[in-house]
XYZ file of C-alpha atoms in Angstrom:
365
model
C 12.060 -3.488 50.698
C 15.405 -4.405 49.098
C 15.062 -8.019 50.285
C 11.507 -8.320 48.940
C 12.498 -6.843 45.573
C 15.339 -9.300 45.158
C 12.914 -12.235 45.496
C 10.963 -11.350 42.334
C 11.974 -13.441 39.349
C 10.324 -13.557 35.912
C 8.342 -16.729 35.235
C 8.780 -18.137 31.743
C 7.148 -21.545 31.387
C 8.609 -23.974 28.864
C 5.477 -23.780 26.704
C 6.339 -20.196 25.673
C 9.419 -21.341 23.796
C 8.236 -24.833 22.835
C 9.330 -25.655 19.259
C 5.914 -27.004 18.254
C 5.093 -26.895 14.558
C 1.588 -28.323 14.271
C -0.614 -28.073 11.199
C -3.467 -25.549 11.401
C -6.472 -26.017 9.082
C -8.727 -22.989 8.732
C -11.902 -23.055 6.642
C -14.977 -25.128 5.839
C -16.298 -27.127 2.896
C -18.765 -24.951 0.985
C -21.375 -27.263 -0.518
C -22.815 -24.659 -2.924
C -19.799 -22.665 -4.090
C -16.011 -22.347 -3.822
C -14.249 -23.864 -0.830
C -11.311 -21.878 0.584
C -8.949 -23.596 3.020
C -5.845 -22.043 4.568
C -3.072 -24.271 5.877
C -0.480 -22.861 8.257
C 1.734 -23.887 11.160
C 1.725 -23.042 14.849
C 4.425 -20.835 16.370
C 5.719 -20.653 19.936
C 4.167 -17.974 22.124
C 7.125 -15.596 22.056
C 7.412 -15.707 18.265
C 6.904 -12.366 16.552
C 6.216 -13.613 13.040
C 2.895 -14.243 11.297
C 2.106 -17.983 11.092
C 3.600 -19.202 7.809
C 1.384 -20.689 5.121
C 1.823 -24.362 4.280
C 2.927 -24.595 0.652
C 2.904 -27.442 -1.889
C 0.260 -29.533 -0.163
C -2.324 -31.714 -1.908
C -5.795 -30.829 -0.623
C -8.912 -32.787 -1.566
C -12.606 -32.751 -0.715
C -13.679 -36.369 -0.467
C -17.240 -37.686 -0.650
C -17.877 -40.770 1.474
C -17.839 -43.643 -1.002
C -17.740 -41.178 -3.886
C -15.575 -38.794 -5.925
C -12.827 -36.430 -4.846
C -12.477 -32.722 -5.696
C -9.026 -31.126 -5.787
C -8.238 -27.684 -4.393
C -5.729 -25.489 -6.232
C -2.863 -23.837 -4.365
C -2.837 -20.054 -4.117
C -0.680 -17.654 -2.125
C 0.361 -17.991 1.521
C -1.094 -21.420 2.214
C -4.500 -20.793 0.627
C -6.181 -23.566 -1.384
C -9.367 -23.068 -3.427
C -11.758 -25.409 -5.219
C -13.860 -24.867 -8.302
C -17.510 -23.920 -7.597
C -19.165 -27.114 -6.329
C -22.702 -28.356 -5.793
C -22.295 -31.182 -3.295
C -24.945 -33.804 -2.671
C -27.001 -32.660 0.355
C -27.570 -36.217 1.605
C -23.930 -37.336 1.474
C -21.105 -36.839 3.954
C -17.773 -35.199 3.126
C -14.322 -34.685 4.572
C -11.068 -32.865 3.841
C -7.954 -34.876 3.018
C -4.450 -33.343 3.040
C -0.991 -34.544 2.064
C 1.783 -32.092 2.938
C 5.050 -31.641 1.075
C 6.821 -33.905 3.606
C 4.311 -36.717 2.812
C 2.399 -36.462 6.073
C -1.295 -37.331 5.606
C -4.203 -35.697 7.412
C -7.967 -36.134 7.186
C -11.018 -34.742 8.907
C -13.965 -36.891 9.958
C -16.757 -37.403 7.437
C -19.361 -34.756 8.314
C -22.968 -34.309 7.250
C -23.752 -31.590 4.734
C -25.793 -28.985 6.621
C -28.298 -26.972 4.583
C -28.268 -23.351 5.716
C -31.617 -21.527 5.848
C -31.800 -18.163 4.036
C -31.043 -14.906 5.829
C -34.391 -13.223 6.453
C -32.911 -9.732 6.679
C -29.939 -7.624 7.721
C -31.222 -4.818 9.917
C -29.504 -1.880 11.612
C -30.080 0.741 14.283
C -28.425 4.110 14.785
C -27.682 3.984 18.514
C -26.209 6.761 20.635
C -22.613 5.640 20.117
C -22.689 3.975 16.731
C -24.301 1.917 14.007
C -25.351 -1.563 15.149
C -25.943 -4.168 12.429
C -27.987 -7.334 13.032
C -28.757 -10.633 11.280
C -32.226 -12.188 11.321
C -33.058 -15.738 10.262
C -35.180 -18.767 11.042
C -35.596 -22.421 10.119
C -39.257 -23.443 9.833
C -38.195 -27.103 9.702
C -36.509 -26.784 13.127
C -33.348 -28.547 11.899
C -30.590 -25.958 12.191
C -30.292 -24.663 15.796
C -26.597 -23.798 15.430
C -25.501 -20.811 13.346
C -22.331 -19.017 12.388
C -21.791 -15.752 10.509
C -18.950 -13.985 8.717
C -18.993 -10.674 6.862
C -17.172 -8.522 4.319
C -17.266 -4.730 4.660
C -16.766 -2.169 1.889
C -16.804 1.601 2.160
C -16.144 4.640 0.004
C -13.609 7.304 0.987
C -11.743 10.288 -0.433
C -8.381 11.953 0.081
C -8.222 15.614 1.147
C -6.723 16.873 -2.119
C -7.982 16.415 -5.675
C -4.958 16.081 -7.918
C -5.095 17.193 -11.562
C -1.362 16.832 -12.178
C 1.105 13.947 -12.050
C 4.851 13.529 -12.481
C 5.448 11.023 -15.261
C 8.382 10.364 -17.567
C 10.373 13.112 -15.838
C 7.780 15.802 -16.461
C 4.529 17.211 -15.107
C 1.484 16.141 -17.138
C -2.294 16.130 -16.804
C -3.566 13.366 -14.547
C -5.816 11.101 -16.627
C -7.512 9.166 -13.808
C -9.156 10.301 -10.586
C -7.126 9.165 -7.573
C -9.196 11.110 -5.045
C -12.079 8.629 -4.562
C -11.535 4.977 -3.612
C -13.085 1.941 -2.010
C -11.689 -0.067 0.845
C -12.751 -3.255 2.604
C -12.165 -5.596 5.516
C -13.313 -9.029 6.649
C -14.682 -10.251 9.957
C -12.129 -11.458 12.489
C -14.301 -12.325 15.486
C -16.204 -15.597 15.916
C -19.938 -14.951 15.459
C -22.069 -17.898 16.609
C -25.510 -18.399 18.101
C -27.633 -21.347 19.188
C -31.421 -21.723 19.327
C -31.238 -25.260 20.746
C -32.847 -24.186 24.026
C -35.592 -22.128 22.391
C -39.076 -23.341 21.449
C -38.587 -22.040 17.882
C -35.554 -22.085 15.602
C -35.534 -18.291 15.216
C -32.647 -15.823 15.455
C -33.814 -12.242 15.920
C -31.397 -9.296 15.801
C -28.161 -11.156 16.359
C -25.462 -8.435 16.618
C -22.990 -8.715 13.723
C -20.874 -5.571 14.125
C -21.038 -2.138 15.725
C -19.452 0.757 13.855
C -18.531 3.836 15.946
C -20.481 6.981 15.082
C -17.272 8.787 14.047
C -15.920 5.983 11.838
C -14.636 6.832 8.362
C -16.528 3.770 7.126
C -19.820 5.680 7.208
C -18.603 9.042 5.926
C -20.162 8.522 2.466
C -21.580 5.057 1.824
C -21.084 1.725 3.551
C -21.918 -1.829 2.501
C -21.798 -5.118 4.349
C -22.142 -8.630 2.935
C -23.246 -11.053 5.652
C -22.556 -14.771 5.172
C -24.525 -17.355 7.144
C -23.752 -21.028 7.817
C -25.601 -23.852 9.551
C -23.419 -25.797 11.987
C -23.457 -29.208 13.571
C -23.511 -29.263 17.345
C -19.871 -30.405 17.358
C -18.756 -27.582 15.048
C -20.619 -25.057 17.195
C -19.019 -26.341 20.403
C -15.560 -26.165 18.807
C -16.161 -22.560 17.697
C -17.516 -21.701 21.147
C -14.376 -23.060 22.827
C -12.146 -21.280 20.315
C -13.991 -18.021 20.975
C -13.471 -18.371 24.733
C -9.790 -19.185 24.274
C -9.043 -16.297 21.920
C -11.504 -13.501 22.698
C -12.709 -13.866 26.278
C -9.362 -13.651 28.056
C -7.500 -10.990 29.981
C -9.464 -10.504 33.205
C -9.890 -12.467 36.430
C -13.502 -13.251 35.533
C -12.899 -14.705 32.071
C -12.971 -18.507 31.608
C -9.689 -20.394 31.692
C -8.364 -21.587 28.317
C -9.300 -25.183 27.537
C -7.968 -27.851 25.191
C -9.256 -27.567 21.602
C -10.369 -30.895 20.202
C -11.057 -30.699 16.480
C -12.096 -33.343 13.960
C -8.830 -33.487 11.972
C -6.270 -36.232 12.578
C -2.812 -37.023 11.304
C -3.074 -40.427 9.605
C 0.696 -40.806 9.428
C 1.213 -40.135 13.133
C -1.997 -40.385 15.232
C -0.195 -38.863 18.234
C 0.475 -35.580 16.401
C -1.981 -32.802 17.341
C -3.769 -30.984 14.514
C -5.546 -27.647 14.989
C -8.866 -27.088 13.238
C -12.402 -28.281 12.657
C -13.776 -28.872 9.155
C -17.538 -28.567 8.726
C -19.694 -28.856 5.608
C -22.486 -26.386 4.900
C -24.157 -24.353 2.195
C -23.575 -20.610 2.256
C -26.325 -17.991 2.370
C -25.478 -14.331 1.805
C -27.228 -10.959 1.903
C -25.890 -7.453 1.248
C -27.156 -4.072 2.378
C -26.042 -0.476 1.759
C -26.204 2.391 4.227
C -25.809 5.995 3.057
C -24.600 8.870 5.198
C -27.917 10.668 4.732
C -29.716 7.826 6.521
C -27.717 8.395 9.717
C -28.050 11.083 12.411
C -26.860 14.480 11.195
C -25.009 15.161 14.463
C -22.666 12.209 13.945
C -19.194 13.481 13.118
C -16.490 11.644 11.216
C -12.989 11.175 12.556
C -10.553 12.851 10.166
C -7.957 10.179 9.329
C -6.153 12.746 7.180
C -5.837 15.460 9.830
C -2.056 15.599 9.377
C -2.271 16.380 5.641
C -1.167 19.796 4.391
C -0.387 21.469 1.071
C 3.140 22.628 0.279
C 4.461 24.604 -2.676
C 7.181 23.426 -5.049
C 9.117 25.752 -7.326
C 9.805 24.765 -10.935
C 13.487 24.275 -10.273
C 12.711 21.717 -7.553
C 10.181 19.617 -9.502
C 12.440 16.654 -10.286
C 14.052 16.528 -6.854
C 10.656 16.653 -5.123
C 8.511 14.329 -7.229
C 10.942 11.737 -8.598
C 10.671 9.445 -5.561
C 6.870 9.279 -5.700
C 6.612 10.024 -1.969
C 5.335 13.530 -2.723
C 2.772 14.158 -5.497
C 1.744 17.298 -7.357
C -1.799 18.556 -6.888
C -2.317 21.669 -9.021
C -0.544 24.576 -10.711
C 0.538 27.734 -8.959
C -0.017 30.646 -11.334
C 1.369 34.161 -11.360
C -0.616 37.276 -12.228
C -0.044 36.630 -15.937
C -1.498 33.111 -15.704
C 1.830 31.355 -16.142
C 2.791 28.332 -14.045
C 5.505 29.184 -11.544
C 5.230 26.046 -9.412
C 2.904 23.388 -8.040
C 1.032 22.634 -4.882
C 1.926 19.233 -3.466
C 1.385 16.845 -0.599
C 2.416 13.381 0.515
C 1.279 10.432 -1.622
C -1.169 9.123 0.962
C -2.852 12.549 1.168
C -3.294 12.742 -2.611
C -3.562 9.207 -4.016
C -6.291 7.129 -2.381
C -4.763 3.963 -3.870
C -2.306 4.017 -0.962
C -5.197 2.821 1.239
C -7.683 1.379 -1.230
C -8.584 0.894 -4.871
C -10.015 3.214 -7.511
C -11.784 0.232 -9.111
C -15.471 0.585 -8.322
C -16.789 -2.751 -6.976
C -19.162 -4.540 -9.355
C -21.856 -4.670 -6.681
C -21.651 -0.981 -5.775
C -24.901 0.941 -6.115
């Protein structure tokens, strides 16, 4: 046993620590709205940091034989265009010049017209809320689809605070910090093909499944589904990316394969570039789901189960509340109705802005 144990050595292939720093282009050209592109760089496999955004680049949408449209730099490698209405019969590409004067460009790609979303449907299944997308193309020209989504939900903190510590004293709280809204975006690759079907129809494509005890459906939940038509090449790239990033970890999953995008480095053709830029119009549809529409036996996981009320004496007010980590909730009164202290709890148990925003979304019903 000792001999066998001494023969085991860790295997660390060179690729884990390879100092590669390739450009990553994430996004698509939106032909009927704002285009958002994020530029970043690859990291080696044992790196612990988030991929850094590529700053100070010049990013353009270029029409074949036509005008160019500049994207404006935002935070963390994000670049955004003005709302555009691109010509549906022309081809477009993305052109990039980085701060070190390296030039990159995608292939010119046809502008795909996305058919409308017919409906967003849902079913309350035994273990959760399943949401679906339904669409079709009567002209039989799409065949390749991709979806993204934005979620928004309403939530409350356990304690309703009527007091706040401000300017070194306890005062009445003027805004409600008990009810907030929170959101998230899709992170998985959602694609589907009807190329092998007799009709270009997508029926009940699963978008997301929300567990029956999720806090997202405690009060009211909304999802905005975004739909895009894809070329065959864009679909195949997304399919490979999905296999490489999501379908790994077991003996029966497919082996990772080389990603071949449509972006090239013009300054150095041998330099790999990660990404695939497609051009398509965007179709969106939003639905709301209220708690009363769901099974009454569904319970909600209490994400604030650790929260508790404490009491703070008047002499300890400044020492307790000055840091902002603990917030007052209400007065503690004696038999004569005079304030002798305050109930209090941690900021995240009182102020919902720790996890969300008190600003009601414009679209909220």
